[in-house]
Amino acid sequence: TSKTPLNTEEDLQELLLTLPSEKNLDGNNSLYLYQGAWIPVSFNLRGVDSFQRHFVAQDTDIIVASMPKSGTTWLKALAFSVAKRHIYGAGESPLLTTSPHELVPFFETDLYSKDQLPDLEQLPPPRIFGCHSHYGNLPESIRDSKCKVVYICRNPLDQIVSFFQFAHKFKVDDGVSLLSLDECYESICRGAYGQGPFWDNVLGYWKASSERPDKVLFLKFEDLKEDIVFNLKKLAEFLGVPFTDEEEKEGVVEEIARLCSFDNLRNLEVNKNGVRPLSGAPNSAFFRKGEVGDWVNYLSPSMAENFLDIIEEKLTGSGLTF
Ligand code: A3P
């Protein structure tokens, strides 16, 4: 945490003067390096600070962590469905009428973004939260308690393409045009884009998952696409609520997979026409193509190869590959 709490806008402005900054998508130098993570000032640094200072984890908590545009929405829906399946019967899921981001709010931008601290004590267990912070920047109580952390990552080429598409869709029309992926490519290669560097974000969770497999589950978007049933079972087991033989026979796993599938969620009224209450962002922006390999339509082969070479070098020795 920073030395002084960022209680006011003035505290934040004072801190920003001391941080390295880079060009963000808006063309301004509004991307700041804070505790080793590149954070757009719009993401809410005060929320990040408040979350670190005040959140107290409970052993039954579930934290869905990710770099943005890696499949967070999907994993939130899956984790919610698995962990709360004893409460809601088939056909009764709140996901049918509520965005996964409302059911599983982000610490930094939703819960700790207001001047008043959230009252989270009252929430029924298991509480499920989302988070984009690097592992090393999580509040100690998350790392030290028995709560579970589920991380999702994605092929970095698809992730950056999704990130740029999202920024353009999400954007409020203020007459300022955002920078393109080409214009930001050089900073991307240095890891300077939202919640980057990519390698630091993923490696923190990757290392934690190999050191403490009971604490951190590391998932890949591509693996979920390939075999969602297998990964749902893995998730349920990790969360301490494995599917029973009876549930498996009844097709509960497949039912959750179907409920949370891209086509199903995307076509629900709430995700087609709803908006996020705080930011006003359309829920539909979280559902674009949901495919593996869409980067070929946006990146030249040499850009892709160069970026992957950098990633590979940064991940050397970790055992993690893309
Ligand atoms: P694309 O832009 O490649 O389509 P996040 O949830 O972390 O913001 O990531 C968003 C990405 O996940 C988008 O990728 C989005 O389409 C995809 N996505 C959202 N819901 C999904 C689902 N249920 N299944 C598969 N992909 C999904």
Short mmCIF file of C-alpha atoms and ligand atoms in Angstrom, two decimals:
data_model
loop_
_atom_site.label_atom_id
_atom_site.label_comp_id
_atom_site.label_asym_id
_atom_site.label_seq_id
_atom_site.Cartn_x
_atom_site.Cartn_y
_atom_site.Cartn_z
CA THR A 1 0.00 0.00 0.00
CA SER A 2 1.06 3.61 -0.49
CA LYS A 3 2.34 5.39 2.62
CA THR A 4 -0.71 7.59 3.01
CA PRO A 5 -4.25 6.45 2.32
CA LEU A 6 -5.68 7.93 -0.86
CA ASN A 7 -8.72 9.33 0.89
CA THR A 8 -9.26 12.28 -1.37
CA GLU A 9 -8.79 13.29 -4.98
CA GLU A 10 -5.92 15.56 -3.80
CA ASP A 11 -4.12 12.58 -2.20
CA LEU A 12 -4.43 10.77 -5.51
CA GLN A 13 -3.16 13.70 -7.58
CA GLU A 14 -0.18 14.04 -5.23
CA LEU A 15 0.69 10.36 -5.64
CA LEU A 16 0.29 10.49 -9.44
CA LEU A 17 2.99 13.16 -9.63
CA THR A 18 5.46 10.62 -8.25
CA LEU A 19 4.56 7.65 -10.48
CA PRO A 20 5.99 6.72 -13.88
CA SER A 21 3.34 7.29 -16.54
CA GLU A 22 2.78 6.17 -20.11
CA LYS A 23 0.42 6.87 -22.92
CA ASN A 24 -2.89 5.12 -22.44
CA LEU A 25 -5.52 4.33 -25.06
CA ASP A 26 -6.96 7.82 -24.65
CA GLY A 27 -3.74 9.27 -26.02
CA ASN A 28 -2.90 10.93 -22.70
CA ASN A 29 -0.21 9.94 -20.25
CA SER A 30 -2.90 8.47 -18.04
CA LEU A 31 -1.46 5.01 -17.46
CA TYR A 32 0.48 4.81 -14.20
CA LEU A 33 2.93 2.27 -12.83
CA TYR A 34 1.72 1.58 -9.30
CA GLN A 35 3.21 -1.25 -7.26
CA GLY A 36 4.55 -2.90 -10.39
CA ALA A 37 1.24 -2.82 -12.29
CA TRP A 38 0.26 -0.47 -15.13
CA ILE A 39 -3.08 1.00 -14.13
CA PRO A 40 -5.17 3.45 -16.16
CA VAL A 41 -6.14 6.33 -13.89
CA SER A 42 -9.74 5.72 -14.94
CA PHE A 43 -9.57 2.25 -13.36
CA ASN A 44 -9.61 3.90 -9.95
CA LEU A 45 -6.36 3.88 -8.03
CA ARG A 46 -8.16 5.04 -4.93
CA GLY A 47 -10.27 1.89 -5.13
CA VAL A 48 -7.13 -0.23 -5.43
CA ASP A 49 -5.64 1.45 -2.36
CA SER A 50 -8.83 1.19 -0.32
CA PHE A 51 -9.27 -2.49 -1.23
CA GLN A 52 -5.72 -3.26 -0.09
CA ARG A 53 -6.15 -1.39 3.17
CA HIS A 54 -9.61 -2.48 4.19
CA PHE A 55 -10.71 -5.80 2.74
CA VAL A 56 -10.77 -8.62 5.28
CA ALA A 57 -11.06 -12.06 3.72
CA GLN A 58 -13.12 -14.87 5.18
CA ASP A 59 -12.04 -18.49 4.79
CA THR A 60 -15.13 -19.22 2.70
CA ASP A 61 -14.50 -16.39 0.17
CA ILE A 62 -13.88 -17.07 -3.50
CA ILE A 63 -11.80 -14.58 -5.49
CA VAL A 64 -12.04 -14.62 -9.30
CA ALA A 65 -8.82 -13.00 -10.52
CA SER A 66 -7.61 -12.15 -14.01
CA MET A 67 -6.02 -9.72 -16.37
CA PRO A 68 -8.92 -7.89 -18.07
CA LYS A 69 -10.33 -9.54 -21.22
CA SER A 70 -9.14 -13.01 -20.32
CA GLY A 71 -12.53 -14.59 -19.71
CA THR A 72 -13.39 -13.00 -16.35
CA THR A 73 -17.10 -12.69 -17.14
CA TRP A 74 -17.27 -16.36 -18.04
CA LEU A 75 -15.34 -17.48 -14.96
CA LYS A 76 -17.49 -15.30 -12.70
CA ALA A 77 -20.60 -16.99 -14.09
CA LEU A 78 -19.07 -20.45 -13.72
CA ALA A 79 -17.79 -19.90 -10.18
CA PHE A 80 -21.09 -18.39 -9.10
CA SER A 81 -23.06 -21.29 -10.59
CA VAL A 82 -20.85 -23.94 -9.04
CA ALA A 83 -20.58 -22.37 -5.59
CA LYS A 84 -24.24 -21.37 -5.26
CA ARG A 85 -25.84 -24.38 -6.95
CA HIS A 86 -27.33 -25.63 -3.69
CA ILE A 87 -29.31 -22.40 -3.32
CA TYR A 88 -30.81 -21.98 -6.79
CA GLY A 89 -32.62 -24.79 -8.53
CA ALA A 90 -32.35 -25.45 -12.25
CA GLY A 91 -33.92 -22.61 -14.22
CA GLU A 92 -33.77 -20.25 -11.22
CA SER A 93 -30.26 -18.89 -11.58
CA PRO A 94 -29.88 -15.14 -10.94
CA LEU A 95 -27.60 -15.20 -13.98
CA LEU A 96 -30.72 -15.31 -16.13
CA THR A 97 -31.60 -11.77 -15.12
CA THR A 98 -28.42 -10.27 -13.68
CA SER A 99 -24.98 -9.58 -15.16
CA PRO A 100 -22.17 -11.80 -13.85
CA HIS A 101 -20.43 -8.52 -12.90
CA GLU A 102 -23.26 -7.54 -10.56
CA LEU A 103 -23.37 -10.97 -8.94
CA VAL A 104 -19.60 -11.06 -8.60
CA PRO A 105 -18.49 -7.43 -8.21
CA PHE A 106 -14.93 -6.23 -8.69
CA PHE A 107 -13.16 -5.03 -5.55
CA GLU A 108 -11.30 -2.17 -7.18
CA THR A 109 -13.92 -0.63 -9.43
CA ASP A 110 -17.22 -1.67 -7.83
CA LEU A 111 -16.89 -2.24 -4.09
CA TYR A 112 -14.09 0.09 -3.00
CA SER A 113 -14.67 2.82 -5.56
CA LYS A 114 -16.99 4.92 -3.40
CA ASP A 115 -16.06 7.24 -0.55
CA GLN A 116 -17.93 5.02 1.88
CA LEU A 117 -16.53 1.57 2.60
CA PRO A 118 -18.74 -1.32 1.50
CA ASP A 119 -20.48 -3.42 4.12
CA LEU A 120 -19.44 -6.89 3.07
CA GLU A 121 -19.82 -8.63 6.42
CA GLN A 122 -23.51 -9.21 5.84
CA LEU A 123 -23.12 -11.07 2.57
CA PRO A 124 -24.00 -14.76 2.81
CA PRO A 125 -21.10 -17.19 2.34
CA PRO A 126 -19.55 -18.06 0.06
CA ARG A 127 -18.91 -14.45 -0.93
CA ILE A 128 -17.55 -14.23 -4.47
CA PHE A 129 -15.54 -11.25 -5.69
CA GLY A 130 -13.67 -10.25 -8.84
CA CYS A 131 -10.26 -8.66 -8.97
CA HIS A 132 -7.64 -7.52 -11.52
CA SER A 133 -4.78 -6.86 -9.08
CA HIS A 134 -1.44 -8.64 -9.32
CA TYR A 135 -1.10 -11.51 -6.82
CA GLY A 136 1.62 -9.75 -4.85
CA ASN A 137 -0.62 -6.71 -4.39
CA LEU A 138 -3.57 -8.57 -2.89
CA PRO A 139 -4.39 -7.71 0.72
CA GLU A 140 -2.53 -10.00 3.09
CA SER A 141 -5.76 -11.42 4.44
CA ILE A 142 -6.53 -12.92 1.02
CA ARG A 143 -3.13 -14.56 0.83
CA ASP A 144 -3.08 -15.62 4.48
CA SER A 145 -6.65 -16.86 4.93
CA LYS A 146 -8.02 -20.12 3.58
CA CYS A 147 -10.10 -18.33 0.94
CA LYS A 148 -9.81 -19.66 -2.60
CA VAL A 149 -8.40 -17.78 -5.58
CA VAL A 150 -9.32 -18.81 -9.12
CA TYR A 151 -7.29 -17.16 -11.87
CA ILE A 152 -8.01 -17.17 -15.59
CA CYS A 153 -5.56 -16.21 -18.28
CA ARG A 154 -5.65 -16.27 -22.03
CA ASN A 155 -3.40 -16.32 -25.04
CA PRO A 156 -1.86 -12.81 -24.88
CA LEU A 157 -2.54 -12.10 -28.57
CA ASP A 158 -6.26 -12.73 -28.15
CA GLN A 159 -6.20 -10.85 -24.87
CA ILE A 160 -4.79 -7.65 -26.34
CA VAL A 161 -7.14 -7.79 -29.32
CA SER A 162 -10.11 -8.28 -27.02
CA PHE A 163 -8.82 -5.46 -24.80
CA PHE A 164 -8.69 -2.99 -27.67
CA GLN A 165 -12.05 -4.00 -29.08
CA PHE A 166 -13.56 -3.61 -25.62
CA ALA A 167 -12.06 -0.16 -25.05
CA HIS A 168 -13.60 1.05 -28.30
CA LYS A 169 -17.01 -0.47 -27.57
CA PHE A 170 -17.03 0.67 -23.97
CA LYS A 171 -16.08 4.21 -24.84
CA VAL A 172 -18.50 7.02 -24.17
CA ASP A 173 -18.78 9.32 -27.16
CA ASP A 174 -16.81 12.38 -26.02
CA GLY A 175 -15.42 13.27 -29.41
CA VAL A 176 -11.93 12.00 -28.54
CA SER A 177 -10.78 9.01 -30.53
CA LEU A 178 -8.88 6.24 -28.84
CA LEU A 179 -5.48 5.07 -29.97
CA SER A 180 -5.33 1.95 -32.07
CA LEU A 181 -3.55 -1.28 -31.29
CA ASP A 182 -0.91 -0.34 -33.85
CA GLU A 183 -0.33 3.00 -32.15
CA CYS A 184 0.12 1.32 -28.77
CA TYR A 185 2.07 -1.69 -29.98
CA GLU A 186 5.41 -0.42 -28.78
CA SER A 187 4.10 0.13 -25.22
CA ILE A 188 2.31 -3.22 -25.31
CA CYS A 189 5.63 -4.89 -26.01
CA ARG A 190 6.97 -3.27 -22.85
CA GLY A 191 3.97 -4.52 -20.90
CA ALA A 192 2.55 -1.01 -20.48
CA TYR A 193 -1.20 -1.49 -20.84
CA GLY A 194 -4.07 -2.03 -18.41
CA GLN A 195 -3.04 -4.29 -15.50
CA GLY A 196 0.15 -5.27 -17.31
CA PRO A 197 2.82 -6.30 -17.67
CA PHE A 198 1.05 -9.44 -18.84
CA TRP A 199 3.96 -11.62 -17.69
CA ASP A 200 3.95 -10.20 -14.17
CA ASN A 201 0.18 -10.51 -13.85
CA VAL A 202 0.11 -14.16 -14.92
CA LEU A 203 3.36 -15.22 -13.25
CA GLY A 204 2.27 -14.07 -9.80
CA TYR A 205 -0.74 -16.36 -9.89
CA TRP A 206 1.10 -19.10 -11.77
CA LYS A 207 3.79 -19.32 -9.10
CA ALA A 208 1.25 -19.13 -6.29
CA SER A 209 -0.76 -21.95 -7.91
CA SER A 210 2.27 -24.22 -8.07
CA GLU A 211 3.37 -23.41 -4.53
CA ARG A 212 -0.12 -23.61 -3.04
CA PRO A 213 -2.37 -25.65 -5.35
CA ASP A 214 -5.07 -25.81 -2.70
CA LYS A 215 -5.14 -22.01 -2.56
CA VAL A 216 -4.85 -20.85 -6.18
CA LEU A 217 -6.35 -22.56 -9.23
CA PHE A 218 -4.82 -21.44 -12.52
CA LEU A 219 -7.09 -21.80 -15.55
CA LYS A 220 -6.71 -20.98 -19.24
CA PHE A 221 -9.48 -19.65 -21.47
CA GLU A 222 -8.43 -22.02 -24.25
CA ASP A 223 -8.68 -25.07 -21.96
CA LEU A 224 -12.17 -24.06 -20.90
CA LYS A 225 -13.17 -23.73 -24.55
CA GLU A 226 -11.75 -27.16 -25.27
CA ASP A 227 -13.34 -29.06 -22.40
CA ILE A 228 -15.70 -27.11 -20.19
CA VAL A 229 -17.12 -30.15 -18.38
CA PHE A 230 -13.69 -31.34 -17.28
CA ASN A 231 -12.77 -27.85 -16.10
CA LEU A 232 -16.06 -27.36 -14.26
CA LYS A 233 -15.40 -30.54 -12.31
CA LYS A 234 -11.89 -29.33 -11.54
CA LEU A 235 -13.28 -25.98 -10.37
CA ALA A 236 -15.93 -27.60 -8.16
CA GLU A 237 -13.37 -29.89 -6.57
CA PHE A 238 -10.99 -27.01 -5.97
CA LEU A 239 -13.76 -24.99 -4.32
CA GLY A 240 -14.45 -27.91 -2.00
CA VAL A 241 -17.87 -28.66 -3.49
CA PRO A 242 -17.25 -31.52 -5.95
CA PHE A 243 -20.19 -32.70 -8.04
CA THR A 244 -21.74 -35.84 -6.58
CA ASP A 245 -22.28 -38.94 -8.71
CA GLU A 246 -25.96 -38.16 -8.60
CA GLU A 247 -25.42 -34.63 -9.86
CA GLU A 248 -23.25 -35.93 -12.66
CA LYS A 249 -25.92 -38.47 -13.62
CA GLU A 250 -28.57 -35.76 -13.61
CA GLY A 251 -26.47 -33.65 -15.99
CA VAL A 252 -25.89 -30.77 -13.54
CA VAL A 253 -22.39 -30.13 -14.91
CA GLU A 254 -23.59 -29.86 -18.50
CA GLU A 255 -26.46 -27.66 -17.35
CA ILE A 256 -24.04 -25.16 -15.77
CA ALA A 257 -21.81 -25.27 -18.86
CA ARG A 258 -24.82 -24.47 -21.04
CA LEU A 259 -26.11 -21.70 -18.78
CA CYS A 260 -22.71 -19.98 -18.78
CA SER A 261 -21.95 -20.54 -22.45
CA PHE A 262 -21.18 -17.53 -24.59
CA ASP A 263 -24.27 -17.91 -26.77
CA ASN A 264 -26.61 -18.35 -23.85
CA LEU A 265 -25.32 -15.47 -21.70
CA ARG A 266 -24.92 -13.10 -24.61
CA ASN A 267 -28.52 -13.53 -25.72
CA LEU A 268 -30.08 -12.85 -22.34
CA GLU A 269 -31.95 -9.56 -22.18
CA VAL A 270 -29.80 -8.26 -19.30
CA ASN A 271 -26.58 -8.87 -21.23
CA LYS A 272 -27.98 -7.54 -24.50
CA ASN A 273 -29.49 -4.29 -23.27
CA GLY A 274 -28.42 -3.78 -19.64
CA VAL A 275 -25.72 -1.36 -18.48
CA ARG A 276 -23.24 -1.46 -15.58
CA PRO A 277 -24.66 0.85 -12.91
CA LEU A 278 -21.49 2.74 -11.94
CA SER A 279 -19.72 3.14 -15.26
CA GLY A 280 -22.75 3.09 -17.55
CA ALA A 281 -20.87 0.61 -19.75
CA PRO A 282 -23.13 -1.65 -21.80
CA ASN A 283 -23.17 -5.25 -20.56
CA SER A 284 -23.02 -6.31 -24.20
CA ALA A 285 -19.42 -5.02 -24.38
CA PHE A 286 -18.38 -8.06 -22.31
CA PHE A 287 -19.59 -10.42 -25.04
CA ARG A 288 -17.92 -10.01 -28.41
CA LYS A 289 -16.86 -13.23 -30.17
CA GLY A 290 -15.69 -15.52 -27.38
CA GLU A 291 -13.36 -17.37 -29.73
CA VAL A 292 -9.82 -18.63 -29.69
CA GLY A 293 -7.44 -17.20 -32.30
CA ASP A 294 -9.33 -14.08 -33.38
CA TRP A 295 -6.02 -12.16 -33.21
CA VAL A 296 -5.21 -13.22 -36.79
CA ASN A 297 -7.81 -10.72 -37.96
CA TYR A 298 -6.08 -7.79 -36.25
CA LEU A 299 -2.35 -8.42 -35.89
CA SER A 300 0.20 -8.88 -38.64
CA PRO A 301 2.20 -12.11 -38.43
CA SER A 302 5.35 -10.19 -37.54
CA MET A 303 3.66 -8.20 -34.76
CA ALA A 304 2.31 -11.43 -33.30
CA GLU A 305 5.60 -13.24 -33.56
CA ASN A 306 7.55 -10.41 -32.00
CA PHE A 307 5.12 -10.06 -29.08
CA LEU A 308 5.05 -13.81 -28.46
CA ASP A 309 8.87 -13.89 -28.47
CA ILE A 310 8.90 -11.26 -25.74
CA ILE A 311 6.31 -13.14 -23.69
CA GLU A 312 8.17 -16.41 -24.13
CA GLU A 313 11.39 -14.85 -22.94
CA LYS A 314 9.70 -13.34 -19.89
CA LEU A 315 8.13 -16.68 -18.99
CA THR A 316 11.35 -18.66 -19.44
CA GLY A 317 11.85 -21.22 -16.71
CA SER A 318 8.37 -20.85 -15.29
CA GLY A 319 6.87 -23.83 -17.11
CA LEU A 320 4.04 -21.62 -18.34
CA THR A 321 3.59 -21.42 -22.10
CA PHE A 322 1.06 -20.06 -24.59
P1 A3P B 1 -13.49 -11.52 -27.19
O1 A3P B 1 -13.35 -10.03 -27.17
O2 A3P B 1 -12.29 -12.19 -27.78
O3 A3P B 1 -14.74 -12.00 -27.80
P2 A3P B 1 -13.47 -10.48 -19.73
O4 A3P B 1 -14.68 -11.19 -19.29
O5 A3P B 1 -12.25 -10.84 -18.94
O6 A3P B 1 -13.69 -9.03 -19.84
O7 A3P B 1 -13.13 -11.04 -21.19
C1 A3P B 1 -13.98 -10.80 -22.26
C2 A3P B 1 -13.72 -11.83 -23.34
O8 A3P B 1 -14.35 -13.06 -22.97
C3 A3P B 1 -14.35 -11.41 -24.66
O9 A3P B 1 -13.54 -12.02 -25.66
C4 A3P B 1 -15.72 -12.07 -24.55
O10 A3P B 1 -16.38 -12.22 -25.78
C5 A3P B 1 -15.34 -13.40 -23.92
N1 A3P B 1 -16.46 -14.04 -23.23
C6 A3P B 1 -17.39 -13.47 -22.43
N2 A3P B 1 -18.25 -14.38 -21.96
C7 A3P B 1 -17.85 -15.57 -22.46
C8 A3P B 1 -18.34 -16.90 -22.34
N3 A3P B 1 -19.41 -17.18 -21.62
N4 A3P B 1 -17.69 -17.88 -23.00
C9 A3P B 1 -16.61 -17.61 -23.75
N5 A3P B 1 -16.08 -16.37 -23.91
C10 A3P B 1 -16.70 -15.37 -23.26
#
